[in-house]
N, C-alpha and C. Protein backbone atom coordinates (compact mmCIF):
# COMPACT_ATOMS: atom_id res chain seq x y z
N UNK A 1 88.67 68.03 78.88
CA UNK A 1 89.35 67.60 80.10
C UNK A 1 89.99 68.83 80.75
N UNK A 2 90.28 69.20 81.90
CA UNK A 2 90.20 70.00 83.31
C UNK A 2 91.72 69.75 83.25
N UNK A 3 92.67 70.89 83.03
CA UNK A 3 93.96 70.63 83.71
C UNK A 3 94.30 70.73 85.42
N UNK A 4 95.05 70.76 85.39
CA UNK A 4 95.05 69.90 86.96
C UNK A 4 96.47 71.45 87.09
N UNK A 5 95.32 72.13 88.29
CA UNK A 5 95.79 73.53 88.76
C UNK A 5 96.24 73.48 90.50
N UNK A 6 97.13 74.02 90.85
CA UNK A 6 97.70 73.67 92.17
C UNK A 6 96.16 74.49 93.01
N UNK A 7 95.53 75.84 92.71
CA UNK A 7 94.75 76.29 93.25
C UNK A 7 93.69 77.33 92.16
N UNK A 8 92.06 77.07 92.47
CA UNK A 8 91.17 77.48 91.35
C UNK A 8 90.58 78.91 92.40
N UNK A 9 90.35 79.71 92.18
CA UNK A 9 89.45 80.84 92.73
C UNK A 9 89.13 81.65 92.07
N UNK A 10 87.70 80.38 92.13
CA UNK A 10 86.14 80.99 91.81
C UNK A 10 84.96 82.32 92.04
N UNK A 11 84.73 82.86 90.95
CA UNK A 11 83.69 84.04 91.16
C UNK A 11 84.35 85.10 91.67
N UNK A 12 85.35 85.53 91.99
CA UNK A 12 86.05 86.46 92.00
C UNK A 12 86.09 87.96 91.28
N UNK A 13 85.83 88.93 91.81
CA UNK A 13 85.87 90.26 91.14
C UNK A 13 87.30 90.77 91.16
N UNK A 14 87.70 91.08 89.81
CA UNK A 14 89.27 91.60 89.86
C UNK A 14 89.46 92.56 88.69
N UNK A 15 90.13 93.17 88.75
CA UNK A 15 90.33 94.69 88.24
C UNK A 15 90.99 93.80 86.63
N UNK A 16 90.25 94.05 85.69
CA UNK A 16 90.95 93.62 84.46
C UNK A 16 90.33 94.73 83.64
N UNK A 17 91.41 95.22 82.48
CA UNK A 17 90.73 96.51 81.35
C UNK A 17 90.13 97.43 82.11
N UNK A 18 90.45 98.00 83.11
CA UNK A 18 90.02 99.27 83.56
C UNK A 18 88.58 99.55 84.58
N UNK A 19 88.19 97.92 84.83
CA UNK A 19 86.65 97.65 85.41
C UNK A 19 87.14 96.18 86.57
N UNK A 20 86.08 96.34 87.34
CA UNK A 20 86.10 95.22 88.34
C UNK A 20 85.22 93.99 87.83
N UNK A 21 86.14 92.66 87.28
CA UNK A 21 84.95 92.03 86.25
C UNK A 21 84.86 90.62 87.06
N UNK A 22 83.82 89.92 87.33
CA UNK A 22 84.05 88.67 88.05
C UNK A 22 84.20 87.38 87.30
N UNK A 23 85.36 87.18 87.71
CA UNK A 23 85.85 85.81 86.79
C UNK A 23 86.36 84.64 88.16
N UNK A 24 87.21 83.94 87.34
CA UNK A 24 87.75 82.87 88.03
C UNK A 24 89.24 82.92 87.69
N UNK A 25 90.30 82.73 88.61
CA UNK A 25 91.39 82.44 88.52
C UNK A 25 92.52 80.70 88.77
N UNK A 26 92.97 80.59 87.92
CA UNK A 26 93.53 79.52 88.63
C UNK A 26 95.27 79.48 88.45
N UNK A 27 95.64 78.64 89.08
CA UNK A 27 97.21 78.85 90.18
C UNK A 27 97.48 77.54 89.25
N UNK A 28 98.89 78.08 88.80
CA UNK A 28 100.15 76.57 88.53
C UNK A 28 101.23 76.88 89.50
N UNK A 29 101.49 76.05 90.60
CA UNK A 29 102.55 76.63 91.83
C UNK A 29 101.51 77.90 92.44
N UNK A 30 102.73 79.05 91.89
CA UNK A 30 102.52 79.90 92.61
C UNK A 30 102.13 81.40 91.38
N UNK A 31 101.93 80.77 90.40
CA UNK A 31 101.55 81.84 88.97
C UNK A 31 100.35 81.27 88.58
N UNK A 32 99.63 82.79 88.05
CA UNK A 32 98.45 82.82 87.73
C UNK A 32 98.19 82.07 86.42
N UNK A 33 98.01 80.73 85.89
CA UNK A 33 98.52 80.42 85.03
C UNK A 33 96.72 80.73 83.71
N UNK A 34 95.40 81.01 84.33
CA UNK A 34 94.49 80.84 83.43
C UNK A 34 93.47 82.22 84.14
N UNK A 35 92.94 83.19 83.83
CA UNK A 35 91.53 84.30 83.98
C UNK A 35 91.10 83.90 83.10
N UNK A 36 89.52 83.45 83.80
CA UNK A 36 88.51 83.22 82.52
C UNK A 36 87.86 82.13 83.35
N UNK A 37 86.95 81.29 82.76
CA UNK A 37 85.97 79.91 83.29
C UNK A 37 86.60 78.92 83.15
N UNK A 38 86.94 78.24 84.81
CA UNK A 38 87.68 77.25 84.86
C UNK A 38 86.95 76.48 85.66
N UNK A 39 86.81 75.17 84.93
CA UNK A 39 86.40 73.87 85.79
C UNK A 39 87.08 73.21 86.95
N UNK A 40 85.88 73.16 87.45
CA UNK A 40 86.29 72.56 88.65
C UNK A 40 87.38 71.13 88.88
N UNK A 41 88.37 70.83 89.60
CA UNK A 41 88.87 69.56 89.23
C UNK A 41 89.38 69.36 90.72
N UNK A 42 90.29 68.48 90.95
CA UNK A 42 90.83 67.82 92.17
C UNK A 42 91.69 69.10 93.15
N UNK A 43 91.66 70.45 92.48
CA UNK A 43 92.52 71.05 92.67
C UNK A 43 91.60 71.73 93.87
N UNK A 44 92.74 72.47 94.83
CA UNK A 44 92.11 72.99 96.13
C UNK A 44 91.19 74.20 96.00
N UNK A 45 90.13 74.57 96.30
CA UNK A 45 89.04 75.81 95.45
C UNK A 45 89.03 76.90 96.33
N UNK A 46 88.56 77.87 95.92
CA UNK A 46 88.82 79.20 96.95
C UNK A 46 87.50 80.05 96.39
N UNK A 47 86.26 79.83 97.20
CA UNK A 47 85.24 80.34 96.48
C UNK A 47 85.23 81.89 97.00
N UNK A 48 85.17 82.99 96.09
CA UNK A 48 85.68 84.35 96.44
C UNK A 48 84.60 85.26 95.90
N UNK A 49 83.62 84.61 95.84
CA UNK A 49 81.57 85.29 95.79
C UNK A 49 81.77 86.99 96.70
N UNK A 50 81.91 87.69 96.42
CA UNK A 50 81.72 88.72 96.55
C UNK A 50 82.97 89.37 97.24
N UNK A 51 84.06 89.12 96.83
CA UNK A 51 84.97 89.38 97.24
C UNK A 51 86.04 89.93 96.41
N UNK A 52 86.81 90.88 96.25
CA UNK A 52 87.94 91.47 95.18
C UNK A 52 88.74 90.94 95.54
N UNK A 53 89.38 89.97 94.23
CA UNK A 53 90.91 89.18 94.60
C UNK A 53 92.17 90.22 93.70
N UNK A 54 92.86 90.35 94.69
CA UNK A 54 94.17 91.25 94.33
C UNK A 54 95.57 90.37 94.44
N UNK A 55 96.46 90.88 93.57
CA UNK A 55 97.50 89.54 93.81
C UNK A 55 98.17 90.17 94.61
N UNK A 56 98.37 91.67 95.82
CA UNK A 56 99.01 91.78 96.43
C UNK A 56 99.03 93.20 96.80
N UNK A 57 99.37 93.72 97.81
CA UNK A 57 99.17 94.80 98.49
C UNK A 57 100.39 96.02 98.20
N UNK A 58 99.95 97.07 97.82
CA UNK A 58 101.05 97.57 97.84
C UNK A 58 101.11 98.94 99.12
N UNK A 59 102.40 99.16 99.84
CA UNK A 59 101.94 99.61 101.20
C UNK A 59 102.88 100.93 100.64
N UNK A 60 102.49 102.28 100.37
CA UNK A 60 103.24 103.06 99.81
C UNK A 60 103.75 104.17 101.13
N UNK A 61 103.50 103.48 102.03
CA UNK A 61 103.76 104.59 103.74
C UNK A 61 104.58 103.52 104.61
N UNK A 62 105.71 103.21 104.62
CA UNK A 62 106.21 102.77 105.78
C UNK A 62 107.70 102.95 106.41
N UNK A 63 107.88 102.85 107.74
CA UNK A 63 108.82 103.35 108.61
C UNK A 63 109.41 102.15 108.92
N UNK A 64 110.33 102.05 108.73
CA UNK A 64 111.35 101.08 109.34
C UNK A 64 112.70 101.25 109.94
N UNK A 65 113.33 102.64 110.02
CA UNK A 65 113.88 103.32 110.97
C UNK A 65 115.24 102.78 110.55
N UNK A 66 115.91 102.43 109.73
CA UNK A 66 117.08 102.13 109.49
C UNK A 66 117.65 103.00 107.93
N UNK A 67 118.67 103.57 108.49
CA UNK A 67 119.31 103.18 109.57
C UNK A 67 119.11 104.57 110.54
N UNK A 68 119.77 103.89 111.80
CA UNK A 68 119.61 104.64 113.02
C UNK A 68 118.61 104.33 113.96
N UNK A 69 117.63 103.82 114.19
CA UNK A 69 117.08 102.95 115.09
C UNK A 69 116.06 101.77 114.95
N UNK A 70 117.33 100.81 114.33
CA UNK A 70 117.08 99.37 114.18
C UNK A 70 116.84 98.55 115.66
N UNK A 71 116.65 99.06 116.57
CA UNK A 71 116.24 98.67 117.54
C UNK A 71 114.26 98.46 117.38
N UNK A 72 114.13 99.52 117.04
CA UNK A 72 112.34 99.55 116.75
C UNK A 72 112.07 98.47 115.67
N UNK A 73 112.66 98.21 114.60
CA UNK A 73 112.40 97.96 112.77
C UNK A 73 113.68 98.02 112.31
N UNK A 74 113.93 97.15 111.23
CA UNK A 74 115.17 97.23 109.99
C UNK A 74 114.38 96.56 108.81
N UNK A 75 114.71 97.43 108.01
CA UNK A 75 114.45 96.73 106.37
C UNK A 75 114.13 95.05 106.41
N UNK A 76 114.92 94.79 106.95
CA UNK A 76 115.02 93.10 106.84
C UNK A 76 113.45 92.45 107.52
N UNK A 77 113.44 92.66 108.51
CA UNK A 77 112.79 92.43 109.61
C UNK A 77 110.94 93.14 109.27
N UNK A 78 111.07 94.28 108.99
CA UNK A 78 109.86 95.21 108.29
C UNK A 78 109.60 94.31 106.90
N UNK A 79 110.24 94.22 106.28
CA UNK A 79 109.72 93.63 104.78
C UNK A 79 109.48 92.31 105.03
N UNK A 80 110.24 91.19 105.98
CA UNK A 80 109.22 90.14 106.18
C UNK A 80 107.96 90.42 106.82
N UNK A 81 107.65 91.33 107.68
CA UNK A 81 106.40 91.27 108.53
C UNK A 81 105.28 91.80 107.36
N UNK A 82 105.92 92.87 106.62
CA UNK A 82 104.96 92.98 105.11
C UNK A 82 104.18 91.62 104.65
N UNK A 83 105.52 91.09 104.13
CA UNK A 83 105.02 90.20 102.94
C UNK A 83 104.16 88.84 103.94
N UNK A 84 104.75 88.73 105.37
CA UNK A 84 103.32 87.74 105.78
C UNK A 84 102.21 88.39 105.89
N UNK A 85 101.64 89.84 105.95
CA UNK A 85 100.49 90.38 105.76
C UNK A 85 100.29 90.76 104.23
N UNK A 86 100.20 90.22 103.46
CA UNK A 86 100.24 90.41 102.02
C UNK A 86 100.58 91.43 101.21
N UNK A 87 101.58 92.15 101.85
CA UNK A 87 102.32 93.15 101.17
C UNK A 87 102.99 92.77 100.17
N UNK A 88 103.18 92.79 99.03
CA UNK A 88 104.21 92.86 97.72
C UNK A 88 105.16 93.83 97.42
N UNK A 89 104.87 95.15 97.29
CA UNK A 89 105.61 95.67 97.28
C UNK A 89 105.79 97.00 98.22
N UNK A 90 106.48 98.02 98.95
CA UNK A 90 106.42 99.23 99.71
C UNK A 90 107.51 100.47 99.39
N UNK A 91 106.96 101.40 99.96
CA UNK A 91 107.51 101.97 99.88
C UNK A 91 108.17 102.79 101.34
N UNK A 92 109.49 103.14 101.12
CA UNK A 92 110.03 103.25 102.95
C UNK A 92 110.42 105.18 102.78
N UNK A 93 109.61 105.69 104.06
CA UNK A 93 110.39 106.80 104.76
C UNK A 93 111.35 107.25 104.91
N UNK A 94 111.41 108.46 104.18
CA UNK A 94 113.08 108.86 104.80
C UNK A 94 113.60 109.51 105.70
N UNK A 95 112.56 109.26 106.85
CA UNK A 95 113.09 110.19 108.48
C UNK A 95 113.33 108.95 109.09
N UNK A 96 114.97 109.09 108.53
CA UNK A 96 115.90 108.22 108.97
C UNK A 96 116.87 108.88 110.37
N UNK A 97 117.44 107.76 110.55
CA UNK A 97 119.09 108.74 111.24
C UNK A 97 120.32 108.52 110.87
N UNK A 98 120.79 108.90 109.68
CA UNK A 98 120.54 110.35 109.36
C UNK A 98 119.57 110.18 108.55
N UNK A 99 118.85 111.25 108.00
CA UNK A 99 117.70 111.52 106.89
C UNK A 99 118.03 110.77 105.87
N UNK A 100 117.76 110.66 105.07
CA UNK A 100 117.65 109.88 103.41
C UNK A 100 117.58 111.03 102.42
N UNK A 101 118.24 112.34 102.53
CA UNK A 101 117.91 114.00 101.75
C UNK A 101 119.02 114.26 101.33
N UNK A 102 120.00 112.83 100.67
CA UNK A 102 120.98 113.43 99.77
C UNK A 102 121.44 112.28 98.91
N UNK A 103 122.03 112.44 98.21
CA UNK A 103 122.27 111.13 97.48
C UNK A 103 123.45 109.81 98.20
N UNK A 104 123.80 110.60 98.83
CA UNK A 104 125.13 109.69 99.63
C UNK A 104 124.11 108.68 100.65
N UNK A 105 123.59 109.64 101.35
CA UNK A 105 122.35 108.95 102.08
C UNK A 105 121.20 107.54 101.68
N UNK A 106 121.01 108.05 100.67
CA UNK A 106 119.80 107.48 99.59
C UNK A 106 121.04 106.42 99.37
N UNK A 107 121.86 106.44 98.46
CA UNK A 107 122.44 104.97 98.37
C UNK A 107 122.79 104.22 99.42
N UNK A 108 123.20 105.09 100.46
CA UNK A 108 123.47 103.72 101.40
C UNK A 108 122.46 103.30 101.81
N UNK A 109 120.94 103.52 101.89
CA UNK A 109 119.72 103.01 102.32
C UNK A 109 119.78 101.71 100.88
N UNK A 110 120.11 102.38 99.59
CA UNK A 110 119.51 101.21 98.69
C UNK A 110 120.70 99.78 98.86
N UNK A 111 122.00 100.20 99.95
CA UNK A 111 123.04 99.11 99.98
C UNK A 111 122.18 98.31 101.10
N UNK A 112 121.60 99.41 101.41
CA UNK A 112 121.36 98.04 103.38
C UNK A 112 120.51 97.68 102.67
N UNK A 113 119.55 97.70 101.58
CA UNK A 113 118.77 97.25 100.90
C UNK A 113 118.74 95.83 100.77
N UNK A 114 119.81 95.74 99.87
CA UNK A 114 120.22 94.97 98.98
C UNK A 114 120.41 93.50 99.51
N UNK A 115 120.01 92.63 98.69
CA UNK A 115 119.33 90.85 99.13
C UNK A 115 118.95 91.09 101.07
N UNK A 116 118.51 92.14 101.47
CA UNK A 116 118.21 91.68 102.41
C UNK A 116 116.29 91.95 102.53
N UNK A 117 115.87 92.76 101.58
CA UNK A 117 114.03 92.64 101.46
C UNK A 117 113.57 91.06 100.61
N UNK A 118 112.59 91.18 101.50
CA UNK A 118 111.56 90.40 100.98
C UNK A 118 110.68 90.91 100.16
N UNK A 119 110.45 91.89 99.28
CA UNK A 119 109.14 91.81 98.71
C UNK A 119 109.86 93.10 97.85
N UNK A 120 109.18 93.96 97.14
CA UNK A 120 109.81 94.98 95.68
C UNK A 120 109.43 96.25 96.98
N UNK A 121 110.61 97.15 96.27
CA UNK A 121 111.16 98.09 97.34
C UNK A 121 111.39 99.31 96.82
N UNK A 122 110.69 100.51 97.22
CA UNK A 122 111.41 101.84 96.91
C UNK A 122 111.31 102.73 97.97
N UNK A 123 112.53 103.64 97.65
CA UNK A 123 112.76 104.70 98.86
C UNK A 123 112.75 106.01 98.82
N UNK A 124 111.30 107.05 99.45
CA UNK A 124 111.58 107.97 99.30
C UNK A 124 112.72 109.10 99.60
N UNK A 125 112.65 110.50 98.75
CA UNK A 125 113.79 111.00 99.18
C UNK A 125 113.25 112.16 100.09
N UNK A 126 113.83 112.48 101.05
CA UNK A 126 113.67 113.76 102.14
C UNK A 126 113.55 114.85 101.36
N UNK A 127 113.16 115.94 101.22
CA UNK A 127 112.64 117.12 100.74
C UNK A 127 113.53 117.61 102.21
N UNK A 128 114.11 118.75 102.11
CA UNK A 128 114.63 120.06 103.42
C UNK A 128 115.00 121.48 102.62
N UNK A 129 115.11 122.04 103.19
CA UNK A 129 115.45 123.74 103.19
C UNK A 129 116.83 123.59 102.64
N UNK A 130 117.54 122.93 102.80
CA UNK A 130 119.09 122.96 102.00
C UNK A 130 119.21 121.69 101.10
N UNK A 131 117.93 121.65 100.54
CA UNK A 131 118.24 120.49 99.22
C UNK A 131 117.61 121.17 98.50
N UNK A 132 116.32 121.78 98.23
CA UNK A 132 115.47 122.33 97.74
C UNK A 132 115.67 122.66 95.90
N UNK A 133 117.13 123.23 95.37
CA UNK A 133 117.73 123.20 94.98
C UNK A 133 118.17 122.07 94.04
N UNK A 134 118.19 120.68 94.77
CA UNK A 134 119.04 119.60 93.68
C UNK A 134 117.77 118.48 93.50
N UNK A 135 116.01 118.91 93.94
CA UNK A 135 115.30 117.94 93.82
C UNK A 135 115.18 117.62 92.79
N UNK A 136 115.14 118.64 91.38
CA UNK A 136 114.82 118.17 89.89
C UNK A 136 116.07 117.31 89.71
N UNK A 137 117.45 117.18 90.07
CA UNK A 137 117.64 115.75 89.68
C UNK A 137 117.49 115.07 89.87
N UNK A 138 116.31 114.54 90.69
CA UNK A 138 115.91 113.39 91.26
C UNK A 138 115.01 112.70 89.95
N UNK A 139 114.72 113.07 89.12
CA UNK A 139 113.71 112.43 88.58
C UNK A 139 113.89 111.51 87.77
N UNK A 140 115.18 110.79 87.80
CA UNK A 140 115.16 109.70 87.17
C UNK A 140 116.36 108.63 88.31
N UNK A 141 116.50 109.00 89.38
CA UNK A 141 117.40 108.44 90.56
C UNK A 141 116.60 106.78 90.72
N UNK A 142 117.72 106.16 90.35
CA UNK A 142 117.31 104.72 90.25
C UNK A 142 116.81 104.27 92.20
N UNK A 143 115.70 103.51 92.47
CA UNK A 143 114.95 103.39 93.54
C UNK A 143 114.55 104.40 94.51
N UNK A 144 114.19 105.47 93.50
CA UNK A 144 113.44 106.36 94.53
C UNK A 144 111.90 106.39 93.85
N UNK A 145 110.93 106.62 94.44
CA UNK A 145 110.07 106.54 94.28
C UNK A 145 109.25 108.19 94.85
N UNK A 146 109.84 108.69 94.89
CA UNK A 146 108.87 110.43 95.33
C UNK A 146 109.90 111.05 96.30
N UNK A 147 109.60 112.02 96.33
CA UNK A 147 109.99 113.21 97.43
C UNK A 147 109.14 113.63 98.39
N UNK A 148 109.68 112.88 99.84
CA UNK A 148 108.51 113.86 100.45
C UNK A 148 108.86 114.92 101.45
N UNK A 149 107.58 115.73 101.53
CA UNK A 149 108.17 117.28 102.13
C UNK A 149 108.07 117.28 103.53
């Protein structure tokens, strides 16, 4: 007997052990609850024949201009428009106003952060001519995700 899955998608190629292998997935809610050969049942089907199913996008380049011109983009506003284009998780720019190239900076980006994204979040740090100096402590700075130059 067929458990009864909110959503089944069938024939699917997806990155498992290091290879693109075509299986079938099926959904309890909103978790992957079975990979492997699943019967068909009352549940809604998603036939995905030549298609790579990914559970989500990760966007490691984006600008959202806050702070300093939240008029264009803000965190808030950028990370919903992500996650309705299937973004999961991103990563945000630090040609801010002011820059994001110090630690005082960098935390207050991870405060405006805070319960206001939709989707998993890191922030690069500014690389300049008068930091150059304090980048090796960066390498374990809780939500940064790289330095860029």
């Amino acid at each position: 007997m067929s458990e009864n899955y909110t959503l089944i998608i069938k024939n699917g190629s997806c990155f498992i052990d290091g290879k693109l292998t075509k299986t079938d997935l099926a959904l309890s809610g909103n978790k992957i609850s079975k990979i492997g050969k699943v019967e068909l049942n009352s549940s809604k089907v998603i036939d995905a024949s030549d298609k790579i199913v990914l559970p989500g996008i990760i966007d490691t380049q984006v600008h959202f201009r806050e702070p300093g011109s939240t008029d264009a983009e803000d965190l808030e506003s950028g990370s919903r428009a992500a996650v309705l284009g299937g973004v999961t998780s991103l990563f945000e720019m630090p040609n801010t106003n002011p820059p994001t190239s110090n630690k005082k900076e960098f935390q207050r980006k991870l405060d405006l952060a805070k319960n206001r994204m939709y989707c998993n979040y890191a922030f690069y740090f500014g690389a300049t001519a008068d930091n150059a100096n304090d980048l090796a402590d960066l390498k374990n700075l809780e939500g940064c995700c790289g330095i860029k130059l």
